[in-house]
Coordinates of C-alpha atoms in Angstrom, one line a residue:
X1 CA 53.9 36.1 47.8
X2 CA 55.9 37.3 45.0
X3 CA 58.8 38.0 47.2
X4 CA 58.7 34.4 48.7
X5 CA 58.5 33.1 44.9
X6 CA 61.3 35.2 44.0
X7 CA 63.4 34.0 47.1
X8 CA 62.8 30.4 46.1
X9 CA 63.5 30.9 42.6
X10 CA 66.8 32.3 43.7
X11 CA 68.0 29.1 45.7
X12 CA 70.5 27.0 43.9
X13 CA 74.3 25.7 45.4
X14 CA 73.0 26.0 48.7
X15 CA 69.9 23.5 48.4
X16 CA 72.1 21.3 46.4
X17 CA 74.6 21.5 49.1
X18 CA 72.3 20.5 51.9
X19 CA 70.8 17.7 49.6
X20 CA 74.4 16.3 49.0
X21 CA 75.4 16.7 52.8
X22 CA 72.2 15.2 54.2
X23 CA 73.0 11.6 53.7
X24 CA 74.6 8.8 56.0
X25 CA 76.2 11.5 58.3
X26 CA 72.6 12.8 59.1
X27 CA 70.6 9.5 58.9
X28 CA 73.1 7.1 60.6
X29 CA 75.9 9.4 62.4
X30 CA 73.4 11.9 63.9
X31 CA 70.7 9.4 65.1
X32 CA 73.0 7.1 66.5
X33 CA 74.9 10.3 68.4
X34 CA 71.5 11.0 70.2
X35 CA 70.5 7.6 70.7
X36 CA 73.8 6.5 72.6
X37 CA 75.2 9.7 74.2
X38 CA 72.2 11.6 74.5
X39 CA 71.4 15.6 73.9
X40 CA 75.3 16.6 74.6
X41 CA 76.1 15.5 71.0
X42 CA 74.5 18.9 69.8
X43 CA 77.7 20.3 70.7
X44 CA 80.1 18.6 68.4
X45 CA 77.6 18.6 65.7
X46 CA 77.5 22.6 66.2
X47 CA 80.8 22.7 66.2
X48 CA 81.8 20.6 63.4
X49 CA 79.6 22.5 60.9
X50 CA 80.8 25.9 62.3
X51 CA 84.8 25.0 62.1
X52 CA 84.2 23.9 58.7
X53 CA 81.7 26.4 57.3
X54 CA 84.7 28.4 56.0
X55 CA 86.3 25.7 53.5
X56 CA 82.7 25.4 51.9
X57 CA 82.2 29.4 51.7
X58 CA 85.3 29.7 50.0
X59 CA 84.4 27.7 46.9
X60 CA 81.1 29.8 46.6
X61 CA 83.4 32.9 46.9
X62 CA 85.8 32.0 44.7
X63 CA 83.4 31.1 41.9
X64 CA 81.5 34.2 42.5
X65 CA 84.1 36.5 41.9
X66 CA 86.7 34.9 39.5
X67 CA 83.6 32.9 37.3
X68 CA 86.3 30.2 37.4
X69 CA 85.4 26.9 39.4
X70 CA 87.8 26.0 42.7
X71 CA 89.6 23.7 40.8
X72 CA 91.2 26.4 39.0
X73 CA 92.3 27.9 41.8
X74 CA 93.8 24.6 42.5
X75 CA 95.6 25.0 39.3
X76 CA 96.9 28.6 40.1
X77 CA 98.4 27.0 43.1
X78 CA 100.3 24.6 41.1
X79 CA 99.8 21.5 39.5
X80 CA 100.7 19.2 42.1
X81 CA 97.5 20.6 44.2
X82 CA 95.3 19.7 41.3
X83 CA 96.9 16.0 41.2
X84 CA 96.0 15.9 44.8
X85 CA 92.5 16.6 44.4
X86 CA 92.3 14.3 41.3
X87 CA 93.3 11.4 43.3
X88 CA 90.9 12.2 46.2
X89 CA 88.0 12.8 43.4
X90 CA 89.2 9.6 41.9
X91 CA 88.9 7.5 45.1
X92 CA 85.6 8.8 45.9
X93 CA 84.1 8.1 42.1
X94 CA 84.8 4.5 43.0
X95 CA 83.4 4.0 46.5
X96 CA 81.1 6.8 47.8
X97 CA 78.7 6.6 45.0
X98 CA 78.3 2.9 44.9
X99 CA 77.8 3.0 48.9
X100 CA 75.4 5.7 48.7
X101 CA 73.5 3.9 45.9
X102 CA 73.6 0.4 47.7
X103 CA 72.3 1.8 50.9
X104 CA 69.5 3.6 49.1
X105 CA 68.9 0.6 47.5
X106 CA 68.7 -1.4 50.7
X107 CA 66.5 1.6 52.7
X108 CA 64.1 1.4 49.5
X109 CA 63.8 -2.6 49.6
X110 CA 63.4 -2.6 53.7
X111 CA 60.6 0.2 54.0
X112 CA 58.6 -0.7 51.0
X113 CA 59.1 -4.4 50.7
X114 CA 61.0 -4.9 47.9
X115 CA 63.5 -7.1 49.1
X116 CA 62.4 -9.9 46.4
X117 CA 63.7 -7.8 43.5
X118 CA 67.4 -7.9 44.9
X119 CA 69.6 -4.8 45.7
X120 CA 71.7 -5.5 42.6
X121 CA 68.0 -4.8 40.5
X122 CA 67.0 -2.2 42.7
X123 CA 70.2 -0.4 42.6
X124 CA 70.5 -0.4 38.8
X125 CA 67.1 0.9 38.7
X126 CA 68.0 3.7 40.7
X127 CA 71.2 4.4 38.5
X128 CA 68.9 4.3 35.6
X129 CA 66.2 6.7 36.9
X130 CA 68.7 9.3 38.5
X131 CA 71.0 9.0 35.6
X132 CA 67.8 10.0 33.4
X133 CA 66.7 12.8 35.6
X134 CA 70.0 14.2 35.7
X135 CA 70.8 14.1 31.5
X136 CA 67.3 15.1 30.3
X137 CA 66.2 17.5 33.1
X138 CA 70.2 18.8 33.3
X139 CA 70.6 21.7 35.9
X140 CA 67.3 23.4 36.3
X141 CA 65.1 20.2 36.8
X142 CA 68.3 19.3 39.6
X143 CA 67.5 22.2 41.5
X144 CA 64.0 22.3 41.1
X145 CA 63.4 18.6 42.1
X146 CA 65.8 19.0 45.2
X147 CA 63.6 22.0 46.7
X148 CA 61.1 19.9 46.4
X149 CA 62.7 16.8 48.0
X150 CA 64.7 19.3 50.6
X151 CA 61.2 20.9 51.6
X152 CA 59.2 17.3 52.0
X153 CA 62.6 16.4 54.5
X154 CA 62.3 19.3 56.2
X155 CA 58.5 19.0 57.1
X156 CA 58.8 15.3 57.8
X157 CA 61.8 15.8 60.2
X158 CA 60.2 18.9 61.7
X159 CA 56.7 17.0 62.4
X160 CA 58.6 14.0 63.8
X161 CA 60.8 15.9 66.0
X162 CA 58.1 17.7 67.5
X163 CA 55.9 14.4 67.9
X164 CA 58.7 12.7 69.6
X165 CA 59.0 15.7 72.1
X166 CA 55.0 15.5 72.4
X167 CA 55.4 11.8 72.9
X168 CA 57.9 12.3 75.4
X169 CA 61.3 10.2 76.1
X170 CA 61.3 6.4 75.7
X171 CA 61.5 4.6 79.3
X172 CA 65.0 4.2 80.5
X173 CA 66.4 1.3 82.0
X174 CA 66.5 1.1 85.8
X175 CA 70.4 0.1 85.8
X176 CA 71.2 2.2 82.5
X177 CA 74.4 4.2 83.2
X178 CA 75.3 7.3 80.8
X179 CA 78.4 6.2 78.4
X180 CA 81.3 8.5 78.7
X181 CA 82.3 10.4 75.6
X182 CA 85.9 10.6 76.5
X183 CA 87.3 6.9 76.1
X184 CA 88.6 5.1 73.2
X185 CA 85.2 4.0 71.7
X186 CA 83.5 7.5 72.3
X187 CA 86.2 9.6 70.6
X188 CA 86.3 7.2 67.5
X189 CA 82.5 7.8 67.3
X190 CA 83.3 11.7 67.5
X191 CA 85.9 11.3 64.8
X192 CA 83.2 9.6 62.7
X193 CA 80.7 12.2 63.5
X194 CA 82.7 15.2 63.1
X195 CA 84.9 14.1 60.1
X196 CA 81.9 13.6 58.0
X197 CA 79.6 16.4 59.7
X198 CA 78.5 18.2 57.4
X199 CA 80.2 16.1 54.6
X200 CA 83.9 15.8 53.3
X201 CA 85.6 18.8 52.4
X202 CA 86.6 18.1 49.0
X203 CA 83.1 18.8 48.2
X204 CA 83.9 22.2 48.2
X205 CA 84.9 22.1 44.8
X206 CA 81.4 20.6 44.0
X207 CA 79.7 23.7 45.3
X208 CA 81.9 25.8 43.3
X209 CA 80.9 24.0 39.9
X210 CA 76.9 24.1 41.1
X211 CA 77.7 28.0 41.1
X212 CA 78.9 28.1 37.6
X213 CA 75.8 26.1 36.6
X214 CA 73.6 28.3 38.2
X215 CA 75.1 31.9 37.0
X216 CA 74.8 30.0 33.5
X217 CA 71.1 28.9 33.8
X218 CA 70.1 32.1 35.3
X219 CA 72.0 34.2 32.6
X220 CA 72.8 36.2 35.5
X221 CA 75.7 36.6 38.4
X222 CA 74.2 37.5 41.5
X223 CA 76.4 39.9 44.2
X224 CA 78.5 38.4 46.4
X225 CA 76.5 39.1 49.2
X226 CA 73.4 37.4 47.7
X227 CA 75.4 34.5 46.6
X228 CA 76.7 33.8 50.2
X229 CA 73.3 34.3 51.8
X230 CA 71.6 31.7 49.7
X231 CA 74.6 29.0 50.6
X232 CA 74.1 30.1 54.2
X233 CA 70.4 29.0 54.2
X234 CA 71.6 25.7 52.7
X235 CA 74.1 25.2 55.1
X236 CA 71.9 26.0 58.3
X237 CA 69.2 23.7 56.8
X238 CA 71.7 20.9 56.9
X239 CA 73.0 21.8 60.4
X240 CA 69.4 22.2 61.4
X241 CA 68.4 19.0 60.1
X242 CA 71.3 16.7 61.9
X243 CA 70.0 18.5 65.2
X244 CA 66.8 17.0 64.4
X245 CA 67.8 13.6 63.5
X246 CA 70.1 13.8 66.9
X247 CA 67.0 14.9 69.0
X248 CA 65.0 12.0 67.5
X249 CA 67.5 9.3 68.2
X250 CA 67.9 10.7 72.0
X251 CA 64.2 10.6 72.7
X252 CA 63.2 7.5 71.3
X253 CA 66.5 5.2 72.2
X254 CA 68.8 6.9 74.6
X255 CA 69.0 4.8 78.0
X256 CA 66.7 2.1 76.4
X257 CA 69.5 -0.5 75.9
X258 CA 68.7 -1.2 72.4
X259 CA 71.7 -2.1 70.3
X260 CA 71.9 -0.6 66.7
X261 CA 73.5 -2.3 63.9
X262 CA 76.7 -0.7 62.4
X263 CA 75.5 -1.3 59.0
X264 CA 73.4 1.4 57.4
X265 CA 70.9 -0.4 55.6
X266 CA 69.5 -2.7 58.9
X267 CA 70.3 0.5 60.8
X268 CA 67.7 3.2 58.8
X269 CA 65.3 0.0 58.8
X270 CA 65.9 -0.8 62.5
X271 CA 65.2 2.9 63.3
X272 CA 62.4 3.5 61.3
X273 CA 60.7 0.7 63.0
X274 CA 61.9 1.8 66.6
X275 CA 60.6 5.3 65.8
X276 CA 57.0 4.1 65.0
X277 CA 56.6 1.7 67.6
X278 CA 57.5 5.0 69.8
X279 CA 55.2 7.3 68.0
X280 CA 52.5 5.1 66.9
X281 CA 52.3 2.9 63.4
X282 CA 50.5 6.0 61.8
X283 CA 53.6 7.8 61.5
X284 CA 55.7 4.9 59.3
X285 CA 54.8 6.5 56.0
X286 CA 56.3 10.1 57.4
X287 CA 59.2 8.5 58.8
X288 CA 59.8 6.3 55.8
X289 CA 59.5 9.0 53.7
X290 CA 61.9 11.3 55.5
X291 CA 64.6 8.5 55.4
X292 CA 64.5 7.6 52.0
X293 CA 64.5 11.6 50.7
X294 CA 67.2 11.9 52.8
X295 CA 69.3 9.1 50.7
X296 CA 67.8 9.5 47.5
X297 CA 68.8 13.2 47.1
X298 CA 72.2 12.4 48.6
X299 CA 72.5 9.8 45.7
X300 CA 71.1 12.4 43.2
X301 CA 73.4 15.3 44.1
X302 CA 76.7 13.1 44.5
X303 CA 76.2 11.6 40.9
X304 CA 75.7 15.0 39.7
X305 CA 78.6 16.6 41.4
X306 CA 81.0 14.0 40.7
X307 CA 80.2 13.9 37.1
X308 CA 81.0 17.6 36.8
X309 CA 84.0 17.5 38.8
X310 CA 85.4 14.8 36.8
X311 CA 85.1 16.6 33.7
X312 CA 86.6 19.6 35.0
X313 CA 89.5 17.9 36.2
X314 CA 90.2 16.2 33.3
X315 CA 90.1 19.3 31.1
X316 CA 92.3 21.2 33.6
X317 CA 94.6 18.1 33.4
X318 CA 94.4 18.3 29.5
X319 CA 93.4 14.6 29.6
X320 CA 90.4 15.4 27.5
X321 CA 90.1 18.3 25.0
X322 CA 87.7 20.9 25.6
X323 CA 84.4 20.5 23.1
X324 CA 81.1 23.0 23.0
X325 CA 78.9 19.7 23.4
X326 CA 78.7 20.3 27.3
X327 CA 75.8 18.3 27.4
X328 CA 77.0 15.5 25.7
X329 CA 80.0 15.4 27.9
X330 CA 78.0 15.5 31.0
X331 CA 75.8 12.9 29.7
X332 CA 78.4 10.5 29.1
X333 CA 80.3 11.2 32.4
X334 CA 76.7 10.5 34.3
X335 CA 76.3 7.1 32.5
X336 CA 79.8 5.9 32.6
X337 CA 79.8 6.6 36.7
X338 CA 76.4 4.4 36.8
X339 CA 78.0 1.9 34.9
X340 CA 81.2 1.8 36.8
X341 CA 79.4 2.3 40.1
X342 CA 77.1 -0.6 39.7
X343 CA 79.8 -2.8 38.7
X344 CA 81.3 -2.2 41.7
X345 CA 78.2 -3.0 43.3
X346 CA 77.9 -6.2 41.7
X347 CA 81.6 -7.2 41.8
X348 CA 82.9 -5.9 44.7
X349 CA 80.0 -5.8 47.1
X350 CA 81.1 -8.2 49.9
X351 CA 84.3 -5.7 49.8
X352 CA 82.4 -2.2 50.0
X353 CA 83.3 -1.7 53.9
X354 CA 87.1 -1.9 52.7
X355 CA 86.4 0.5 49.9
X356 CA 84.8 3.0 51.9
X357 CA 87.3 2.7 54.6
X358 CA 89.9 3.8 51.9
X359 CA 87.7 6.9 51.1
X360 CA 87.0 7.9 54.8
X361 CA 90.9 7.6 55.4
X362 CA 92.0 9.8 52.5
X363 CA 89.3 12.4 53.0
X364 CA 90.1 12.4 57.0
X365 CA 93.6 12.7 56.3
X366 CA 93.9 15.4 53.3
X367 CA 91.1 17.4 55.0
X368 CA 93.1 20.1 56.5
X369 CA 95.1 20.4 53.3
X370 CA 92.2 20.7 51.3
X371 CA 90.8 23.5 53.5
X372 CA 94.5 25.4 53.6
X373 CA 94.1 25.1 49.5
X374 CA 90.8 26.7 49.8
X375 CA 92.1 29.6 52.0
X376 CA 94.9 30.2 49.6
X377 CA 92.6 30.4 46.6
X378 CA 90.6 33.3 48.0
X379 CA 93.5 35.0 49.4
X380 CA 95.1 35.1 46.1
X381 CA 95.7 37.7 43.5
X382 CA 92.5 36.7 41.4
X383 CA 90.4 37.8 44.4
X384 CA 90.2 41.7 45.0
X385 CA 91.3 42.7 48.6
X386 CA 87.6 44.1 49.1
X387 CA 86.2 40.7 48.5
X388 CA 88.4 38.4 50.5
X389 CA 87.6 36.7 53.8
X390 CA 87.4 39.3 56.5
X391 CA 89.9 38.8 60.0
X392 CA 87.3 36.9 61.7
X393 CA 86.7 34.2 58.8
X394 CA 90.5 33.7 58.5
X395 CA 90.9 33.1 62.3
X396 CA 87.6 30.5 62.5
X397 CA 89.6 29.1 59.0
X398 CA 93.0 28.5 61.1
X399 CA 90.9 27.0 64.2
X400 CA 89.4 24.5 61.8
X401 CA 92.6 23.5 60.3
X402 CA 94.0 22.7 63.5
X403 CA 90.8 21.0 64.5
X404 CA 91.0 18.8 61.5
X405 CA 94.6 18.3 61.6
X406 CA 94.6 17.0 65.2
X407 CA 91.4 14.6 64.1
X408 CA 93.5 13.6 61.1
X409 CA 96.4 12.5 63.4
X410 CA 94.4 10.8 65.9
X411 CA 92.6 8.8 63.3
X412 CA 96.0 7.7 61.7
X413 CA 97.1 6.8 65.5
X414 CA 94.1 4.9 65.7
X415 CA 94.8 2.9 62.5
X416 CA 98.4 2.5 63.4
X417 CA 98.0 1.1 67.1

């Protein structure tokens, strides 16, 4: 038992990564993939997770060896790279976080009959609650709470997946014809699915900062092998849960002719209702808990990460002086993000789709460049040769960069035409 306890205590950035990544890409896109195209969608899900793996692993590797954030690696590459990452972070700050909170607020309202309170009020309550958790609890409470949330989420989804297999596939319509993936609509869906699976490449910088916080919280620096093993576990959990969501969508919705909403909040409510209709009303709390845990953990980790990365970027750009009051800086950043993003929800809620589209465009287009930047940092002089990625990992990185480049070019072409 003591070995298990030590193992769980050693978990850190990998679990935070899983919590952050398992959001709308899983709840919405993975479920819809199975619902619309069936089991074949396991291929692009696995492929996306495999080809993007090096970009996130490099963030863990660089920080473990240098004791510096990945942002410092961008500084070493040149100030232009730092400004690029800053611009991407700035856009994410005012778009992705607001979108995550409004989806979570809507999901909470629909699942637990709180619509009479209004989405703005529920989002405000979430901002206040999560901000207090992050400020008072700091990194250790974040890490501990997410271990509990991810455990609940994993068990809930595992049980739900087993139940849908036991129950069997939903009856298909006699006239159902399997849709083709390789037409314009199918390819566009694949771009969204694989582009956000498991998450945007700029999150590699977030993982790097969590690594620093983990080292400071524990007072030790783990061996590189141990740090990578811990991250790999979180990454595998992320991929497995994506497959769980896909399987649930496939077994309960594929071939039924049910049209799913394109908006995240009504989609989530619709899917939970359909799952319970297929499995039984008794399963509603289990499925609702899994759906809410998915989005709540994503809000908490994204809020924490964007606050940390914002502080780090500002210091690297010398826009703010370094101080010893790190917790005060963090508290200010967390509260500022809460206020600004609640204002975005309140004032620009009707334009949220356009804001998210902007963030999506930036993430897709610059993902290959960020992947290349991450490779350059771990192949630079600050990393000893013995700790650099091996040849297989480098080749996987090159393939991933080509993969992301083709996706970005096709995405730009679709927008252009």
